Every structure is written in structure tokens, then in C-alpha cells.
Short mmCIF file of C-alpha atoms in Angstrom, two decimals:
data_model
loop_
_atom_site.label_atom_id
_atom_site.label_comp_id
_atom_site.label_asym_id
_atom_site.label_seq_id
_atom_site.Cartn_x
_atom_site.Cartn_y
_atom_site.Cartn_z
CA MET X 178 2.16 -19.92 -14.40
CA THR X 179 5.53 -21.13 -14.17
CA ASP X 180 8.81 -18.86 -14.53
CA TYR X 181 10.72 -19.66 -17.98
CA PHE X 182 13.22 -22.59 -17.16
CA GLY X 183 9.55 -24.51 -16.10
CA LYS X 184 9.76 -24.24 -12.27
CA GLN X 185 6.37 -23.03 -10.38
CA VAL X 186 6.29 -19.57 -9.01
CA PRO X 187 7.52 -19.31 -5.34
CA LYS X 188 4.16 -17.42 -4.00
CA LEU X 189 6.55 -14.36 -2.05
CA GLY X 190 7.85 -12.12 -4.34
CA PHE X 191 11.12 -9.56 -3.20
CA GLY X 192 9.86 -5.64 -4.35
CA LEU X 193 12.88 -3.47 -4.24
CA MET X 194 11.28 -0.70 -3.80
CA ARG X 195 11.68 0.73 -0.39
CA LEU X 196 15.49 -1.22 0.06
CA PRO X 197 17.22 -0.02 3.79
CA LYS X 198 19.09 2.79 4.10
CA GLN X 199 22.02 4.41 5.62
CA ASP X 200 23.53 7.72 6.44
CA GLY X 201 20.66 8.43 2.86
CA HIS X 202 22.45 5.60 0.67
CA MET X 203 21.51 2.09 -0.25
CA ASP X 204 22.41 -0.48 2.42
CA LEU X 205 24.18 -2.20 0.55
CA GLU X 206 25.46 -5.18 2.84
CA GLN X 207 22.16 -5.94 4.75
CA ILE X 208 20.36 -6.01 1.13
CA LYS X 209 22.53 -8.62 -0.07
CA ARG X 210 21.87 -10.41 2.82
CA MET X 211 17.95 -10.39 2.35
CA VAL X 212 18.54 -11.35 -1.26
CA ASP X 213 20.74 -13.92 0.58
CA LEU X 214 17.84 -15.14 2.68
CA PHE X 215 14.54 -14.72 -0.23
CA LEU X 216 17.09 -17.35 -2.95
CA GLU X 217 18.11 -20.09 0.41
CA ALA X 218 14.65 -19.82 1.18
CA GLY X 219 13.97 -21.38 -2.39
CA PHE X 220 12.19 -17.48 -4.13
CA THR X 221 13.51 -16.74 -7.29
CA TYR X 222 11.07 -13.34 -8.13
CA PHE X 223 12.69 -9.88 -7.90
CA ASP X 224 10.82 -6.67 -8.87
CA THR X 225 12.49 -3.15 -9.70
CA ALA X 226 11.31 -0.04 -12.18
CA TYR X 227 13.07 2.37 -13.83
CA VAL X 228 12.07 5.68 -11.89
CA TYR X 229 13.09 3.73 -8.71
CA GLU X 230 16.14 5.21 -7.72
CA GLY X 231 18.69 3.38 -7.25
CA SER X 232 16.80 -0.36 -7.51
CA GLU X 233 18.29 -2.04 -10.68
CA GLU X 234 21.90 -0.48 -9.83
CA VAL X 235 21.26 -2.50 -6.33
CA ALA X 236 19.63 -5.56 -7.89
CA ARG X 237 22.59 -6.04 -10.05
CA LYS X 238 24.47 -5.49 -7.55
CA ALA X 239 23.05 -7.57 -4.43
CA LEU X 240 21.83 -10.16 -6.77
CA VAL X 241 23.02 -10.36 -10.84
CA GLU X 242 27.07 -9.91 -10.51
CA ARG X 243 26.05 -12.56 -7.21
CA HIS X 244 24.49 -15.65 -8.01
CA PRO X 245 23.44 -17.69 -11.48
CA ARG X 246 21.43 -16.08 -13.69
CA GLU X 247 18.75 -19.00 -13.28
CA ALA X 248 18.64 -18.89 -10.22
CA PHE X 249 16.53 -15.67 -9.66
CA THR X 250 13.60 -14.32 -12.21
CA LEU X 251 13.72 -10.81 -12.80
CA ALA X 252 11.12 -8.04 -13.70
CA THR X 253 11.27 -4.29 -14.39
CA LYS X 254 8.64 -1.84 -15.81
CA LEU X 255 9.11 1.10 -18.60
CA ASN X 256 7.21 4.23 -17.40
CA THR X 257 6.56 6.68 -19.36
CA SER X 258 5.58 9.94 -16.97
CA VAL X 259 9.58 10.27 -17.34
CA ALA X 260 9.97 10.62 -20.81
CA ALA X 261 9.18 13.36 -23.52
CA THR X 262 9.00 11.24 -26.62
CA GLU X 263 8.65 8.14 -27.75
CA GLN X 264 12.29 7.78 -28.17
CA GLU X 265 12.96 8.09 -24.50
CA ALA X 266 10.59 6.17 -23.31
CA LYS X 267 11.82 2.58 -25.38
CA LYS X 268 15.61 3.79 -24.26
CA GLU X 269 14.44 2.78 -21.11
CA PHE X 270 14.66 -0.23 -21.85
CA ALA X 271 18.30 -0.14 -22.57
CA THR X 272 18.89 2.14 -19.97
CA SER X 273 17.24 -0.91 -17.86
CA LEU X 274 19.21 -3.83 -19.54
CA GLU X 275 22.64 -1.58 -18.78
CA ARG X 276 21.75 -1.37 -15.05
CA THR X 277 21.07 -4.46 -13.63
CA GLY X 278 23.21 -6.37 -16.35
CA ALA X 279 20.56 -9.03 -16.11
CA GLY X 280 20.91 -9.71 -20.85
CA TYR X 281 17.21 -9.96 -20.07
CA PHE X 282 14.48 -9.45 -18.53
CA ASP X 283 11.73 -12.32 -16.88
CA TYR X 284 8.84 -10.12 -16.55
CA TYR X 285 8.98 -6.77 -18.15
CA LEU X 286 5.51 -4.40 -17.57
CA LEU X 287 4.11 -1.30 -18.77
CA HIS X 288 5.02 1.05 -15.57
CA ALA X 289 1.51 2.24 -13.43
CA LEU X 290 -1.43 2.37 -17.11
CA SER X 291 -4.32 4.85 -15.65
CA ARG X 292 -6.82 6.66 -17.98
CA LYS X 293 -4.37 9.71 -17.41
CA ASN X 294 -1.26 8.28 -19.25
CA TYR X 295 -3.42 5.64 -21.74
CA ASP X 296 -3.12 7.33 -24.89
CA LYS X 297 0.82 8.44 -24.09
CA TYR X 298 1.85 3.55 -23.79
CA LYS X 299 -0.19 4.04 -27.17
CA ASN X 300 1.34 6.87 -29.16
CA PHE X 301 4.53 5.98 -28.32
CA HIS X 302 3.40 2.06 -29.22
CA LEU X 303 4.88 0.36 -26.35
CA TRP X 304 3.03 -2.59 -26.78
CA ASP X 305 4.50 -3.26 -30.40
CA PHE X 306 7.30 -2.34 -28.77
CA LEU X 307 8.01 -4.90 -25.68
CA ALA X 308 5.97 -7.75 -27.85
CA GLU X 309 9.31 -7.01 -30.58
CA GLN X 310 12.08 -7.05 -27.60
CA LYS X 311 10.10 -10.33 -26.74
CA ALA X 312 10.46 -11.68 -29.73
CA LYS X 313 13.75 -11.02 -30.20
CA GLY X 314 14.18 -13.52 -26.00
CA LEU X 315 14.98 -10.13 -23.82
CA ILE X 316 12.36 -10.49 -22.84
CA ARG X 317 10.19 -13.78 -21.57
CA TYR X 318 6.89 -12.27 -20.16
CA THR X 319 5.22 -9.00 -20.77
CA GLY X 320 2.08 -7.63 -18.41
CA PHE X 321 1.32 -4.15 -17.02
CA SER X 322 0.95 -2.43 -14.18
CA PHE X 323 -2.88 -1.36 -13.17
CA HIS X 324 -3.84 1.36 -10.86
CA ASP X 325 -6.90 2.23 -12.21
CA GLU X 326 -11.72 1.64 -12.94
CA PRO X 327 -12.20 -2.10 -14.18
CA LYS X 328 -13.33 -0.67 -17.33
CA LEU X 329 -10.19 0.10 -18.04
CA LEU X 330 -8.44 -2.78 -17.40
CA ASP X 331 -11.04 -4.56 -19.64
CA GLN X 332 -10.40 -2.14 -21.94
CA LEU X 333 -6.78 -3.13 -21.71
CA LEU X 334 -7.17 -6.93 -21.90
CA THR X 335 -9.38 -6.81 -24.92
CA GLU X 336 -6.92 -4.96 -27.38
CA HIS X 337 -3.79 -6.08 -25.33
CA PRO X 338 -4.42 -9.92 -25.05
CA GLN X 339 -0.98 -11.13 -26.49
CA VAL X 340 0.16 -9.95 -22.12
CA ASP X 341 1.10 -12.72 -20.30
CA PHE X 342 0.09 -11.30 -16.91
CA VAL X 343 -1.52 -8.10 -14.72
CA GLN X 344 -0.11 -6.47 -11.78
CA LEU X 345 -2.52 -5.35 -9.45
CA GLN X 346 -2.86 -4.03 -5.88
CA ILE X 347 -4.70 -6.23 -4.59
CA ASN X 348 -4.87 -5.83 -0.01
CA TYR X 349 -8.17 -7.16 1.63
CA ALA X 350 -8.40 -3.37 2.79
CA ASP X 351 -9.16 -2.58 -1.04
CA TRP X 352 -10.74 -5.73 -1.61
CA GLU X 353 -13.90 -3.75 -1.65
CA ASN X 354 -12.96 0.27 -1.57
CA PRO X 355 -14.77 1.80 -4.26
CA SER X 356 -11.80 3.86 -5.36
CA VAL X 357 -9.10 0.56 -5.44
CA LYS X 358 -11.75 -1.86 -6.11
CA ALA X 359 -9.63 -4.80 -5.67
CA ARG X 360 -12.17 -7.42 -6.28
CA ALA X 361 -13.61 -5.94 -9.65
CA ASN X 362 -9.87 -5.51 -10.99
CA TYR X 363 -8.70 -8.85 -9.51
CA GLU X 364 -12.21 -10.33 -11.33
CA VAL X 365 -11.83 -8.78 -14.50
CA ALA X 366 -7.71 -10.68 -15.05
CA ARG X 367 -9.21 -13.74 -14.33
CA ARG X 368 -12.17 -13.08 -17.09
CA HIS X 369 -9.76 -13.13 -19.57
CA GLY X 370 -7.12 -15.99 -18.55
CA LYS X 371 -4.51 -13.50 -17.56
CA SER X 372 -2.26 -14.03 -14.09
CA ILE X 373 -2.11 -11.57 -11.44
CA VAL X 374 1.35 -10.42 -10.15
CA VAL X 375 0.16 -8.88 -6.27
CA MET X 376 1.13 -5.04 -4.82
CA GLU X 377 0.32 -3.17 -2.29
CA PRO X 378 -0.46 -6.85 0.16
CA VAL X 379 0.24 -4.46 2.94
CA LYS X 380 -1.28 -1.41 2.12
CA GLY X 381 1.95 0.77 2.14
CA GLY X 382 2.35 -0.94 5.55
CA ASN X 383 -1.05 0.15 6.57
CA LEU X 384 -1.78 -3.14 7.68
CA VAL X 385 0.43 -3.65 9.44
CA GLN X 386 -1.01 -1.53 12.30
CA LEU X 387 -4.21 -2.17 12.69
CA PRO X 388 -6.44 -0.74 14.46
CA GLU X 389 -7.46 -2.11 18.54
CA ALA X 390 -10.37 -4.44 17.84
CA GLY X 391 -8.52 -6.19 14.46
CA GLU X 392 -5.50 -6.43 15.76
CA LYS X 393 -7.10 -7.99 18.73
CA LEU X 394 -8.73 -10.64 16.68
CA LEU X 395 -6.16 -11.66 14.18
CA LYS X 396 -3.63 -12.30 17.46
CA GLU X 397 -6.52 -14.12 19.48
CA TYR X 398 -6.51 -17.03 16.33
CA HIS X 399 -2.36 -16.15 15.94
CA PRO X 400 -0.02 -15.11 18.71
CA ASP X 401 2.74 -16.04 17.37
CA MET X 402 1.55 -14.84 13.62
CA SER X 403 2.48 -11.21 13.03
CA THR X 404 -0.51 -8.79 10.82
CA ALA X 405 1.33 -8.39 8.25
CA SER X 406 1.33 -12.18 7.44
CA TRP X 407 -2.44 -12.37 7.53
CA ALA X 408 -2.60 -9.70 4.50
CA ILE X 409 0.47 -11.58 2.33
CA ARG X 410 -1.21 -15.10 2.71
CA PHE X 411 -4.39 -13.52 1.34
CA ALA X 412 -3.13 -12.60 -1.02
CA ALA X 413 -1.81 -15.00 -2.15
CA SER X 414 -4.53 -17.14 -1.14
CA LEU X 415 -6.52 -16.20 -4.33
CA GLU X 416 -6.26 -17.93 -7.64
CA GLY X 417 -4.50 -16.50 -10.19
CA VAL X 418 -1.85 -15.34 -8.57
CA ILE X 419 2.09 -15.89 -9.92
CA THR X 420 3.82 -14.05 -6.72
CA VAL X 421 2.83 -11.46 -4.06
CA LEU X 422 5.40 -8.40 -3.93
CA SER X 423 6.61 -7.23 -0.76
CA GLY X 424 8.38 -4.82 -0.09
CA MET X 425 10.62 -5.46 2.48
CA SER X 426 13.16 -2.84 3.75
CA HIS X 427 14.68 -4.59 6.79
CA VAL X 428 16.82 -8.13 6.75
CA ASP X 429 13.95 -9.04 9.77
CA GLN X 430 11.13 -8.27 7.94
CA MET X 431 12.43 -10.91 4.84
CA GLU X 432 12.75 -12.93 7.71
CA ASP X 433 9.53 -13.04 8.99
CA ASN X 434 8.07 -13.06 5.47
CA LEU X 435 9.70 -16.05 4.87
CA SER X 436 8.96 -17.75 8.34
CA TYR X 437 5.43 -18.24 6.95
CA MET X 438 5.60 -18.03 2.92
CA LYS X 439 8.22 -20.56 2.86
CA GLY X 440 6.01 -23.55 3.97
CA PHE X 441 2.30 -21.44 3.07
CA GLN X 442 -0.35 -22.54 3.58
CA PRO X 443 -3.78 -20.95 1.83
CA LEU X 444 -5.94 -19.17 4.49
CA CYS X 445 -7.97 -21.12 6.04
CA GLU X 446 -11.94 -21.05 6.43
CA LYS X 447 -12.01 -19.49 10.17
CA GLU X 448 -9.14 -17.48 8.67
CA GLN X 449 -10.73 -16.03 6.37
CA ARG X 450 -14.21 -14.79 9.02
CA ILE X 451 -11.91 -13.14 10.58
CA ILE X 452 -10.22 -11.22 7.15
CA GLN X 453 -14.00 -10.36 6.41
CA GLU X 454 -15.06 -9.08 10.51
CA VAL X 455 -11.29 -6.62 9.71
CA GLN X 456 -12.59 -5.58 6.63
CA ARG X 457 -15.61 -4.79 8.70
CA ILE X 458 -13.52 -3.20 11.63
CA LEU X 459 -11.65 -1.45 8.86
CA GLY X 460 -14.83 -0.20 6.64
CA ASN X 461 -15.26 1.59 9.76
CA SER X 462 -12.32 3.59 9.50
CA SER X 463 -11.22 7.31 8.48
CA THR X 464 -8.13 6.39 7.97
CA ILE X 465 -6.04 8.27 4.57
CA PRO X 466 -5.41 5.38 2.20
CA CYS X 467 -1.67 6.60 1.11
CA THR X 468 0.88 3.67 0.70
CA ALA X 469 3.96 5.78 0.93
CA CYS X 470 4.59 5.15 -2.51
CA HIS X 471 6.85 8.48 -2.34
CA TYR X 472 5.88 9.28 -6.71
CA CYS X 473 3.74 12.67 -5.05
CA THR X 474 7.67 13.93 -3.39
CA LYS X 475 9.48 14.24 -6.01
CA GLY X 476 8.34 16.86 -8.06
CA CYS X 477 6.14 18.93 -4.75
CA PRO X 478 8.14 22.75 -5.82
CA GLN X 479 8.01 22.74 -2.06
CA GLN X 480 9.88 19.37 -0.57
CA ILE X 481 6.46 18.36 1.27
CA PRO X 482 7.14 14.47 2.93
CA ILE X 483 3.58 13.75 2.05
CA PRO X 484 3.57 10.00 3.37
CA GLU X 485 4.60 10.28 6.31
CA ILE X 486 2.44 13.78 6.71
CA PHE X 487 -0.33 11.11 6.45
CA SER X 488 1.06 8.43 8.86
CA ALA X 489 1.40 10.66 11.46
CA MET X 490 -2.87 11.20 10.95
CA ASN X 491 -3.82 7.83 10.56
CA GLN X 492 -2.67 8.11 13.73
CA TRP X 493 -5.14 10.16 15.16
CA LEU X 494 -7.40 9.14 12.68
CA GLY X 495 -6.78 5.40 12.99
CA ASN X 496 -5.97 5.39 16.66
CA GLY X 497 -7.10 8.10 18.46
CA GLN X 498 -3.64 8.30 19.01
CA MET X 499 -3.56 12.72 18.58
CA THR X 500 -0.21 13.34 21.29
CA GLU X 501 1.56 11.01 18.77
CA ALA X 502 0.25 11.91 15.94
CA ILE X 503 1.61 15.41 16.37
CA ALA X 504 4.20 14.59 17.97
CA ASN X 505 5.22 12.80 14.78
CA TYR X 506 3.98 15.42 12.91
CA ARG X 507 6.55 17.93 13.68
CA LYS X 508 9.24 15.77 13.76
CA THR X 509 8.59 15.08 10.24
CA VAL X 510 8.37 18.57 8.77
CA GLU X 511 10.21 20.47 11.83
CA PRO X 512 13.64 20.65 8.64
CA GLY X 513 10.26 22.22 6.09
CA GLY X 514 7.54 21.05 4.49
CA LYS X 515 4.36 22.13 6.56
CA ALA X 516 1.21 20.43 5.17
CA SER X 517 0.16 24.71 5.03
CA THR X 518 3.11 25.39 2.52
CA CYS X 519 1.30 23.72 -0.13
CA VAL X 520 0.87 25.90 -3.01
CA ASP X 521 -1.71 23.86 -5.04
CA CYS X 522 0.07 22.90 -7.78
CA GLY X 523 -1.43 19.78 -8.44
CA GLN X 524 1.31 17.86 -9.36
CA CYS X 525 0.87 15.62 -6.54
CA GLU X 526 -2.47 14.29 -7.54
CA GLU X 527 -1.18 13.70 -11.52
CA VAL X 528 1.47 10.93 -10.11
CA CYS X 529 -0.70 9.19 -7.70
CA PRO X 530 -1.79 5.59 -8.31
CA GLN X 531 -4.03 5.96 -5.71
CA GLN X 532 -5.95 8.80 -7.37
CA LEU X 533 -6.65 10.61 -3.45
CA ALA X 534 -7.25 14.54 -3.06
CA ILE X 535 -4.60 14.86 -1.99
CA ARG X 536 -4.76 18.06 -0.97
CA ASP X 537 -7.65 18.34 0.23
CA TYR X 538 -6.55 15.51 2.43
CA LEU X 539 -2.74 18.50 3.27
CA LYS X 540 -5.74 21.15 4.13
CA GLN X 541 -7.32 18.26 6.74
CA CYS X 542 -3.95 17.99 7.99
CA GLU X 543 -3.02 21.05 8.86
CA LYS X 544 -6.12 22.14 10.77
CA VAL X 545 -6.23 19.51 12.81
CA LEU X 546 -2.03 18.18 13.43
CA GLU X 547 -0.51 22.76 12.96
CA ALA X 548 -3.61 24.30 14.76
CA SER X 549 -3.56 21.72 17.43
CA HIS X 550 -2.10 22.52 20.91
CA ILE X 551 -0.84 19.66 23.20
CA PRO X 552 0.72 19.52 26.65
CA GLY X 553 4.26 18.03 26.43
CA VAL X 554 4.65 18.27 22.94
CA GLN X 555 6.67 21.40 21.58
CA PRO X 556 5.53 23.38 19.05
#
């Protein structure tokens, strides 16, 4: 797909969900530097959302107010989980325009479609609403992000053939994952002739630190390439992909991504075989497939840092680092929010895009990380 100005969209997109912070606040100066580096390298696609706290305002300050409007493309999203009525849902669009100051959106999406919220988007007449804004010139391309079964994706694209693209979770770890069905969803979108924006190409950072055997395979072939580069290039090599979003949270991550995506080369046959070997290694892993989106934490009545707890647990499950796992867990929950404080309300599972059995995983973490005693690690 080309952008509205007829230019080919570069294969790397800047996801504004995991932006750097300093003392609990957005690190605006670092974000500006990252934005400038991104644009200077020839990349244009920026992705935010109504529910990404502070992100749309930062997009205005770091991007819109500092660069010509034709120099970038901006995507944002409407989310019904924070809207009680149709009027509130539609108001999100105007609020996003005000927050970003963008004047219009190059890409506008209905956010995180699934079987749980399908009826709400339909009953609020939001598909028609997007078409109306597009007709007014306030949206260039319409789409939706998706976290569910291929059958539902096929239904949505059949019912709404007018959408221009779909945003899917695609990474090599989830390509054949039976709970994510990345390959099957990709194939459905392509059968409908839809272009694809890729989200979670590094699986929330989980493909940065691989099991030792997997990392060895990658480093032996490309000693100077980051493990993240393999994940992003895998997704960008797929046919029909507009761009691959990377939620960069530090200027170093930006520089690394630019180093191999500026002159992007699809994976060669040998590299594809290496990825297949890593997939087989990951297939034997029992790690918790959390992408650290933090949707689960916002409404948690116990303020449990669920993604951070799962990250600590994965040090044990993925790499056998029990001492490090327990130490990181205790540091994480020192202010409060132990796994054992879960009250089993289930709100986290209602909003989890990965549809994880979060409460069961927390019980597992409680059993392993709270009950274990490791010499040298303070209880």
C-alpha cells in the first residue's frame, strides 16, 4: 500500500505505546530525538490510540507541532471498552483530533476487535461512523486491530469489505501458536485482499531474550545483529505487510531498528530456516505468552503488576533462572500487589488481547515465586 500522497510506506512503524519515561512522566526530549531520527531515516508511520495514556498528546508535542504534516502519517484508534454509550464512543474521534492536532488521520482503526466486543462496535454503528469521517476527508484509510479467531476475522472482512487494512499480531513465536493463530489470521486477511499492519512483532519484548539455544543460532549467523532484528525482519518479509510497528522505549532501540530497517532486506532462505529452528525451540517452552500491553493492570482492584510478575516468572520458565526470577519478583511486588493478593474478579481476563488465563498464571506465580526460598535472596 502507498500512503495518501502516493509514496510507498516504509516497513518500520513507530508504535507510541511504550514511550520512554523519566520520574514517572513522558520523557519528551528523548521522544523528540527518537521522532527526529525516525523521520530523518525516511520512515513516516506513527501509531497511537485513544486509550494509550498521554500518547496522543505526546504525538502532538513531539511530532505534529514540529514537522510538516505531509512529512508523516499518523494512525490512532477508537476503543469501546472506555465508552458506555454510542455518543461517548464517537466522541473519542473528536478528542483524538484535538489531542493530536493532526487535522486528519491517515489511518484510523476500531481497536482490539474480538468476539467479546463485536456486538458493541456493531450496535454503536461505528463502522458507518468511520465511513462518514472518511467521506469528510478526516480519515484517509480505515481499518481495525484484531485479537481473535480466524473465523471471526473472515466474518468481519466479509461484512465490512470497505475497510482498507487490518492490524494483526504477527511474530515468529506466534506463527503457529494455537491461541494466537497468527498464520491463519494472516492468510484470512490476504484472501480478502487486505493490507496488514503488524503489531507485537517482538511479542512484547519476549523475542529479545530467547532461550540460550535459540539465541546461539541467531548470533552464529549474524553476530552483530540484535535478536529483535530477526523478529521485525520476519514480519516485514511477509507479503502484503504495510509496515511493522515497534514500540520503542529508548533512543538505543530506535537506533538499532533503523540500522537494519533503513536498507531493509527480506529474510533469505537460510535465515528463514534458522527462524524455523528457533520456532521449534520456542515450541517446547512453557513461558507465559504475555506481551506486556498493561491493559490488565488499569482496572485491577489490587493493583497487581501482572506483566512484571509474568516477566519474572518467565526467567524461570524460559531460562531456568530461579534465583533471578524470585529476586526480580520480590523487587517488583515490594510496594505491594503480590500474586497472592488476587481477588479472582476476572477483569484482567476480560480485557486481555491474548485471552490469557491470567488468574491461573497468577496462582502458578504465587506457588513458585512466593513459596520458594533461595539462599541469598531476601524474603
